[in-house]
Coordinates of C-alpha atoms and ligand atoms in Angstrom, one line a residue:
M1 CA -82.3 -39.5 29.0
K2 CA -79.7 -40.2 31.7
K3 CA -77.3 -41.7 29.2
L4 CA -77.8 -38.6 26.9
F5 CA -76.9 -36.3 30.0
L6 CA -73.7 -38.5 30.7
A7 CA -72.7 -38.4 27.0
L8 CA -72.9 -34.6 27.0
V9 CA -70.9 -34.3 30.2
V10 CA -68.3 -36.5 28.7
I11 CA -68.3 -34.4 25.5
A12 CA -68.0 -31.2 27.4
G13 CA -65.1 -32.6 29.6
L14 CA -63.2 -33.7 26.5
A15 CA -63.7 -30.3 24.8
A16 CA -62.4 -28.6 28.1
L17 CA -59.3 -30.9 28.2
V18 CA -58.6 -30.1 24.4
G19 CA -58.9 -26.4 25.3
V20 CA -56.3 -27.0 28.1
I21 CA -54.0 -28.9 26.0
V22 CA -54.1 -26.2 23.2
T23 CA -53.7 -23.1 25.4
R24 CA -51.4 -24.5 28.2
T25 CA -48.9 -26.7 26.3
E26 CA -46.0 -25.4 24.3
V27 CA -47.0 -27.4 21.2
G28 CA -50.5 -26.1 21.4
Q29 CA -49.4 -22.4 22.1
N30 CA -47.0 -22.6 19.2
A31 CA -49.6 -23.8 16.8
L32 CA -51.9 -20.9 17.8
F33 CA -49.3 -18.3 17.6
E34 CA -48.0 -19.5 14.2
R35 CA -51.6 -19.4 12.8
A36 CA -52.1 -15.8 14.2
M37 CA -48.8 -14.6 12.7
Q38 CA -49.8 -16.0 9.3
T39 CA -53.0 -14.3 9.4
Q40 CA -51.5 -11.0 10.5
F41 CA -48.7 -10.8 7.8
A42 CA -51.0 -12.2 4.9
R43 CA -53.6 -9.6 5.7
T44 CA -54.4 -7.0 3.1
P45 CA -55.9 -3.7 4.1
D46 CA -59.7 -3.5 3.1
T47 CA -60.2 -1.7 -0.1
F48 CA -63.4 0.4 -0.9
D49 CA -64.1 2.0 -4.1
G50 CA -64.9 5.6 -2.9
L51 CA -63.9 8.1 -0.1
R52 CA -63.6 6.2 3.2
V53 CA -63.3 8.3 6.3
V54 CA -62.1 6.7 9.7
V55 CA -62.2 8.5 13.0
C56 CA -58.8 7.4 14.5
G57 CA -59.2 9.9 17.5
S58 CA -62.3 11.5 18.8
A59 CA -61.0 13.0 22.2
S60 CA -59.8 16.4 23.1
P61 CA -57.0 17.1 25.8
L62 CA -59.6 17.3 28.6
G63 CA -60.4 14.0 30.1
N64 CA -58.0 11.3 29.1
S65 CA -60.3 8.3 28.4
P66 CA -58.6 5.1 27.5
E67 CA -61.5 4.6 25.1
R68 CA -60.5 7.5 22.9
A69 CA -57.3 8.6 21.2
Q70 CA -56.8 12.4 20.5
A71 CA -57.6 14.0 17.3
C72 CA -57.0 12.0 14.1
I73 CA -59.1 11.5 10.9
A74 CA -58.0 9.1 8.2
V75 CA -59.1 9.6 4.6
V76 CA -58.6 6.7 2.2
T77 CA -59.4 6.0 -1.3
P78 CA -58.2 3.3 -3.7
E79 CA -55.3 5.8 -4.7
H80 CA -54.8 7.8 -1.5
F81 CA -54.2 7.6 2.1
F82 CA -54.0 10.9 4.2
L83 CA -54.2 11.6 7.9
F84 CA -55.5 14.8 9.3
D85 CA -54.0 15.5 12.6
V86 CA -52.4 12.7 14.6
G87 CA -52.9 13.3 18.4
A88 CA -51.7 11.0 21.1
R89 CA -52.7 7.3 20.9
S90 CA -54.0 7.6 17.4
P91 CA -51.4 5.1 15.9
L92 CA -53.2 2.3 17.8
R93 CA -56.5 3.3 16.0
I94 CA -54.6 3.4 12.6
S95 CA -53.4 0.0 13.2
Q96 CA -56.7 -1.5 14.5
A97 CA -58.6 0.1 11.5
R98 CA -56.0 -1.8 9.2
L99 CA -55.2 1.3 7.3
P100 CA -52.7 1.0 4.5
T101 CA -49.8 2.6 6.3
N102 CA -47.4 1.3 3.7
R103 CA -48.9 3.9 1.2
L104 CA -49.4 6.9 3.4
N105 CA -49.3 10.0 1.2
G106 CA -48.9 12.6 3.9
V107 CA -50.3 14.1 7.0
F108 CA -52.2 17.4 7.2
I109 CA -52.2 19.4 10.5
T110 CA -55.0 21.7 11.4
H111 CA -53.0 23.7 14.0
Y112 CA -50.2 23.0 16.5
H113 CA -51.8 22.3 19.8
S114 CA -50.3 19.1 21.2
D115 CA -53.4 17.0 20.9
H116 CA -53.2 17.4 17.1
I117 CA -49.5 16.7 16.6
A118 CA -48.1 14.5 19.4
A119 CA -48.0 11.1 17.3
L120 CA -46.2 12.6 14.3
P121 CA -42.9 10.7 15.2
D122 CA -44.7 7.4 15.7
V123 CA -46.5 7.7 12.3
N124 CA -43.3 8.7 10.7
L125 CA -41.3 5.8 12.1
T126 CA -44.1 3.2 11.5
T127 CA -44.3 4.1 7.8
W128 CA -40.5 4.3 7.3
V129 CA -40.1 0.8 8.6
Q130 CA -42.8 -0.4 6.2
G131 CA -40.9 0.7 3.2
R132 CA -42.0 4.3 2.5
S133 CA -39.6 5.4 -0.2
A134 CA -39.6 9.2 0.3
P135 CA -39.6 11.5 3.3
L136 CA -43.2 11.8 4.9
P137 CA -44.7 15.2 3.8
V138 CA -46.5 17.0 6.6
Y139 CA -48.6 19.8 5.5
G140 CA -49.8 22.7 7.5
P141 CA -50.2 26.5 7.8
P142 CA -47.0 28.7 8.7
G143 CA -45.3 27.2 11.7
I144 CA -45.3 23.7 10.4
E145 CA -41.5 24.1 9.5
R146 CA -40.7 24.9 13.1
V147 CA -42.8 22.0 14.5
I148 CA -41.2 19.5 12.0
E149 CA -37.6 20.8 12.6
G150 CA -38.2 20.2 16.3
F151 CA -39.4 16.7 15.9
N152 CA -36.7 15.9 13.4
I153 CA -34.0 17.1 15.8
A154 CA -35.6 15.3 18.9
Y155 CA -35.8 12.0 17.0
E156 CA -32.3 12.4 15.2
L157 CA -30.5 9.9 17.4
D158 CA -33.4 7.4 17.2
R159 CA -33.1 7.6 13.3
S160 CA -29.4 7.1 13.4
Y161 CA -29.6 4.1 15.7
R162 CA -32.2 2.4 13.5
T163 CA -30.2 3.0 10.3
A164 CA -27.0 1.9 12.1
H165 CA -28.7 -1.3 13.1
H166 CA -30.8 -2.4 10.0
G167 CA -28.5 -0.8 7.3
E168 CA -28.9 2.1 4.9
E169 CA -30.3 -0.1 2.3
L170 CA -33.5 -1.0 4.5
L171 CA -33.7 2.4 6.4
P172 CA -32.2 5.0 4.1
P173 CA -31.2 8.0 6.2
N174 CA -32.6 10.6 3.8
V175 CA -36.1 9.1 4.0
G176 CA -36.2 9.2 8.0
P177 CA -36.7 13.0 8.6
M178 CA -40.2 14.4 7.9
Q179 CA -40.5 17.2 5.4
A180 CA -42.7 20.2 6.2
V181 CA -44.8 21.7 3.5
A182 CA -46.4 25.1 4.5
F183 CA -49.2 26.6 2.8
A184 CA -51.4 29.8 2.9
P185 CA -55.0 29.0 4.0
G186 CA -57.7 29.8 1.6
N187 CA -56.3 27.6 -1.2
V188 CA -56.2 24.3 -2.8
V189 CA -53.2 22.8 -1.0
W190 CA -53.0 19.5 -2.6
Q191 CA -54.4 18.0 -5.9
D192 CA -54.2 15.2 -8.3
E193 CA -56.5 14.1 -11.2
R194 CA -59.0 12.6 -8.7
M195 CA -58.7 14.4 -5.4
T196 CA -58.6 18.1 -4.2
I197 CA -57.7 19.1 -0.8
S198 CA -58.4 22.7 0.2
A199 CA -57.7 24.5 3.4
F200 CA -59.6 27.4 5.0
A201 CA -59.1 29.4 8.1
V202 CA -61.1 28.7 11.2
E203 CA -61.7 30.5 14.5
H204 CA -59.7 29.1 17.4
P205 CA -58.4 32.2 19.1
P206 CA -55.6 32.8 20.2
I207 CA -54.3 30.1 17.9
A208 CA -53.7 31.5 14.5
P209 CA -53.5 30.3 12.0
A210 CA -55.8 27.4 12.5
V211 CA -57.3 25.7 9.6
G212 CA -60.0 23.2 8.4
Y213 CA -59.8 21.1 5.4
R214 CA -62.2 20.0 2.6
I215 CA -61.5 17.0 0.6
D216 CA -63.3 16.2 -2.7
Y217 CA -62.9 12.9 -4.5
G218 CA -65.2 11.3 -7.2
G219 CA -68.0 13.7 -6.6
R220 CA -68.1 13.1 -2.8
S221 CA -66.8 15.4 -0.1
V222 CA -65.8 15.6 3.5
V223 CA -64.8 18.6 5.8
I224 CA -62.7 18.3 8.7
S225 CA -63.0 21.2 11.2
G226 CA -60.0 20.9 13.4
D227 CA -60.6 23.1 16.5
T228 CA -62.9 26.0 16.0
N229 CA -66.0 27.9 17.0
A230 CA -68.9 27.7 14.8
A231 CA -67.1 29.6 11.9
D232 CA -68.6 31.3 8.9
G233 CA -65.6 30.4 6.9
L234 CA -66.2 26.8 7.6
F235 CA -69.7 26.6 6.5
A236 CA -68.8 28.7 3.3
A237 CA -66.1 26.0 2.5
A238 CA -68.4 23.1 3.5
Q239 CA -71.3 24.1 1.2
N240 CA -73.3 20.9 0.1
A241 CA -70.5 18.6 1.7
D242 CA -71.6 15.0 2.3
L243 CA -70.1 14.8 5.6
V244 CA -68.6 17.3 8.1
L245 CA -66.6 16.1 11.1
H246 CA -66.6 19.0 13.6
D247 CA -65.2 20.0 16.9
A248 CA -67.9 20.2 19.7
L249 CA -68.0 21.5 23.2
S250 CA -70.9 20.4 25.4
R251 CA -71.9 23.1 28.1
A252 CA -74.3 20.7 29.6
M253 CA -71.3 18.5 30.5
L254 CA -68.6 21.0 31.1
D255 CA -70.5 23.4 33.4
P256 CA -71.2 20.9 36.2
M257 CA -67.4 19.9 35.8
I258 CA -66.3 23.4 36.3
E259 CA -68.7 23.8 39.3
G260 CA -67.4 20.5 40.8
A261 CA -63.8 21.4 40.4
T262 CA -64.4 24.8 41.8
S263 CA -66.3 23.7 44.9
A264 CA -63.5 21.0 45.6
N265 CA -61.0 23.8 45.4
V266 CA -59.0 22.0 42.6
P267 CA -56.2 24.3 41.5
V268 CA -55.8 25.9 38.0
L269 CA -58.3 23.4 36.3
P270 CA -61.5 25.3 36.7
Q271 CA -60.0 28.4 35.1
I272 CA -58.5 26.3 32.2
M273 CA -62.0 24.7 31.7
N274 CA -63.6 28.0 31.6
D275 CA -61.0 29.4 29.1
V276 CA -61.7 26.7 26.5
I277 CA -65.4 27.6 26.3
D278 CA -64.9 30.3 23.6
Y279 CA -62.6 28.5 21.4
H280 CA -64.5 25.3 20.5
A281 CA -67.9 25.1 19.0
D282 CA -70.9 24.9 21.3
T283 CA -72.7 21.7 20.4
L284 CA -75.9 23.7 20.0
S285 CA -74.3 26.2 17.7
L286 CA -73.9 23.9 14.7
P287 CA -76.8 22.0 13.4
D288 CA -78.7 24.8 12.1
A289 CA -75.8 26.3 10.3
A290 CA -74.9 22.8 8.9
A291 CA -78.5 22.5 7.6
A292 CA -78.4 25.9 6.0
A293 CA -75.1 25.0 4.3
G294 CA -76.7 21.9 2.8
I295 CA -74.4 19.6 4.6
R296 CA -75.8 16.0 4.6
Q297 CA -74.3 14.5 7.7
L298 CA -73.0 16.2 10.7
V299 CA -70.6 14.3 12.9
Y300 CA -69.0 15.6 16.2
Y301 CA -65.5 14.2 16.6
H302 CA -63.2 16.4 18.8
L303 CA -65.5 16.0 21.9
V304 CA -65.0 18.5 24.8
P305 CA -65.0 16.8 27.1
A306 CA -65.1 13.4 25.7
P307 CA -67.9 11.4 27.5
P308 CA -66.7 8.5 29.3
N309 CA -69.9 6.5 29.4
S310 CA -73.4 6.3 28.1
I311 CA -74.9 8.6 30.7
A312 CA -72.3 11.4 30.0
E313 CA -73.1 10.7 26.3
A314 CA -76.7 11.4 26.8
I315 CA -75.8 14.7 28.6
F316 CA -73.4 15.6 25.7
R317 CA -76.4 15.0 23.2
R318 CA -78.9 17.3 25.0
G319 CA -80.6 19.7 22.6
L320 CA -79.2 18.0 19.5
P321 CA -81.2 16.5 16.6
D322 CA -81.1 12.9 16.5
S323 CA -79.4 12.9 13.1
V324 CA -76.1 14.3 14.6
I325 CA -73.6 11.5 15.2
L326 CA -71.2 11.5 18.1
A327 CA -68.1 9.9 16.9
Q328 CA -66.4 7.2 18.7
D329 CA -62.9 5.9 17.8
L330 CA -63.0 3.7 14.7
H331 CA -66.4 5.0 13.4
T332 CA -66.1 4.7 9.8
F333 CA -68.0 6.6 7.0
D334 CA -68.0 5.1 3.4
L335 CA -69.0 7.5 0.6
P336 CA -69.2 5.4 -2.6
T337 CA -68.5 7.1 -5.9
G338 CA -71.4 7.4 -8.1
S339 CA -73.8 7.3 -5.3
S340 CA -75.2 9.7 -2.8
D341 CA -75.1 6.9 0.0
I342 CA -73.3 7.6 3.4
I343 CA -72.7 4.1 4.8
V344 CA -72.0 4.5 8.5
H345 CA -70.1 1.6 10.3
E346 CA -70.3 1.7 14.0
P347 CA -67.1 0.8 15.8
Ligands
ZN1 ZN1 -57.6 20.0 20.1
ZN2 ZN1 -56.7 23.4 19.5

């Protein structure tokens, strides 16, 4: 018994020594790093035969949790890759989710609040340096031309440096600027043989236009609300959708925050928090309307305020049916074609 114990101690000691040699010596570090690089560059993004929806940002501007990026939803099929809004920090999630950035077809914007557009220049640059061969189209309701013109001007010098440094063949200057594509809500705004994307007006006063999107692919469907109240237009457009990702505001969480900030005499913030109440959807206003519209899975994703921990999440969930999912960043929903399954991958 004693011998066995001694042998185990010796083995553990040797293992620790090997660990030290591998991690603390240049030879060991180089070997580990080379292996990591081989894995990273050889990786191929996951492929999935159907409509895959990835939450790349589930936060709102209120409460800057390091756990959550701002609004961003990725929609991926074997033939398509679109992003719907790209708020701050969403490029990190896009990368973590191993999304196929080398074949990004375009970005759709719901409205021009900063938490929906802030990462446009990063997404543009990342896909440009990965070999995108045409300017990145950015679709949105009227106003998109102005937003894109502004970003293109702000990043003009950056683009010129990169082309000067790496050469026109690698980074052609005509591919660098984003291309605005404006549409009128209420229409099909993008279509090919397999996918249809339509936009509908939502209610986010005083912001107008603000739109949501419905994406249909292979008999499966997802609706993305953007920022809105519980809007009749959305539920009309979302009839019988498989999946609806909806903006949601929790009074159970927000009201005590307003009270706390007011009694602590915090300037400005209490009024700001009060003002947002009427332009996001109350968590309790959606489940019945979603059920009446035949929606199969309701997911809350633009969480106002984003709950920072499990206790806050329990407060956010109060009064909700268990079937409603509160999205976290990197929550993934797979809708296989030729099936009615909704496969949920927790982050
Ligand atoms: Zn927002
Ligand atoms: Zn907004």
